[in-house]
GROMACS .gro file of C-alpha atoms in nm:
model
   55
    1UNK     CA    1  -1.060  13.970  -9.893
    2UNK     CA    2  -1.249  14.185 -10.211
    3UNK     CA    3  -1.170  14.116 -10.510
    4UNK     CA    4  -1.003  14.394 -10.667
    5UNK     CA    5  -1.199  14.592 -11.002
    6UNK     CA    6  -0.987  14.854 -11.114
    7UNK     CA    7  -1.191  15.159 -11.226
    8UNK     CA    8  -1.143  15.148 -11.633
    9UNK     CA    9  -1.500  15.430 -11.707
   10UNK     CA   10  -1.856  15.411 -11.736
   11UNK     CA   11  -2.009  15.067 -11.796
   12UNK     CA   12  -2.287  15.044 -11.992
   13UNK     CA   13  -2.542  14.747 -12.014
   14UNK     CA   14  -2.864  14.657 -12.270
   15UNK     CA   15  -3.079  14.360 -12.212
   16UNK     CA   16  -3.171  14.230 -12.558
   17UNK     CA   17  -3.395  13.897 -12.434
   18UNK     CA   18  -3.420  13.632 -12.239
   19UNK     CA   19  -3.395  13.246 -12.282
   20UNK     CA   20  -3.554  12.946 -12.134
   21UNK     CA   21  -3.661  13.198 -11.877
   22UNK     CA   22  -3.364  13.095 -11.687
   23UNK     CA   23  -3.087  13.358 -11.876
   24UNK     CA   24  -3.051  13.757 -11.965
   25UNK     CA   25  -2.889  13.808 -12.275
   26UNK     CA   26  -2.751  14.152 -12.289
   27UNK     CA   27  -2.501  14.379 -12.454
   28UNK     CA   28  -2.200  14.515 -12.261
   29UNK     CA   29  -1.962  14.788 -12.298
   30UNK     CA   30  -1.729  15.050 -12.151
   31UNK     CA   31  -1.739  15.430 -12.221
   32UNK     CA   32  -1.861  15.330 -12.564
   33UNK     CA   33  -2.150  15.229 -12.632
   34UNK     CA   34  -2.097  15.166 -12.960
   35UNK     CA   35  -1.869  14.876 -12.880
   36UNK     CA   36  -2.001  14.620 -12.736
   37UNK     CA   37  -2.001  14.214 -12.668
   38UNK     CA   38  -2.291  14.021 -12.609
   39UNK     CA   39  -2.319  13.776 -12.309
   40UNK     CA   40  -2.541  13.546 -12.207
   41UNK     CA   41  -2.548  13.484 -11.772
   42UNK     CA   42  -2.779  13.310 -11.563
   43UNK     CA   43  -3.063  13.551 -11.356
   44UNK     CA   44  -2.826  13.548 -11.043
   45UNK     CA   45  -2.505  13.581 -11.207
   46UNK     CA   46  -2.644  13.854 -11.459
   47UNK     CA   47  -2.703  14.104 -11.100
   48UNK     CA   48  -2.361  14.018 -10.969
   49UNK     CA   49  -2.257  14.176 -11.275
   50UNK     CA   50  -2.408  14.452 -11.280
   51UNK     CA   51  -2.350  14.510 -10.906
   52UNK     CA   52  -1.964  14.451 -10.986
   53UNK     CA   53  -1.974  14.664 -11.293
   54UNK     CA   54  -2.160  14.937 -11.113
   55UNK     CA   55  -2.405  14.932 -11.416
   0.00000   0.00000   0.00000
C-alpha cells in the first residue's frame, strides 16, 4: 500500500551544508519560500524526501 501525500503546492528545497559528510542540511518550504524550517537528514533519507516532496 502507498503512503498517502496529499497535494498542499509547490515545495521548495535549499541545501545550506553538509556535516560529517554523512548529512544535508537544507531549508524547506511550501509555496513560500520565504518561510521556511531547516532540517538536517541523512544522504539517503535527504533523496527520499525530495522524491516524496516532488522537490
Amino acid at each position: 500500500m502507498r503512503e498517502y501525500v496529499p497535494k498542499i503546492g509547490q515545495a521548495y528545497i535549499r541545501v545550506t551544508g553538509e556535516r560529517l559528510g554523512k548529512f544535508v542540511e537544507f531549508e524547506f518550504s511550501i509555496d513560500d519560500e520565504d518561510l521556511t524550517v531547516e532540517l538536517i537528514l541523512p544522504h539517503e533519507a535527504f533523496k527520499i524526501f525530495c522524491d516524496k516532496h516532488q522537490a
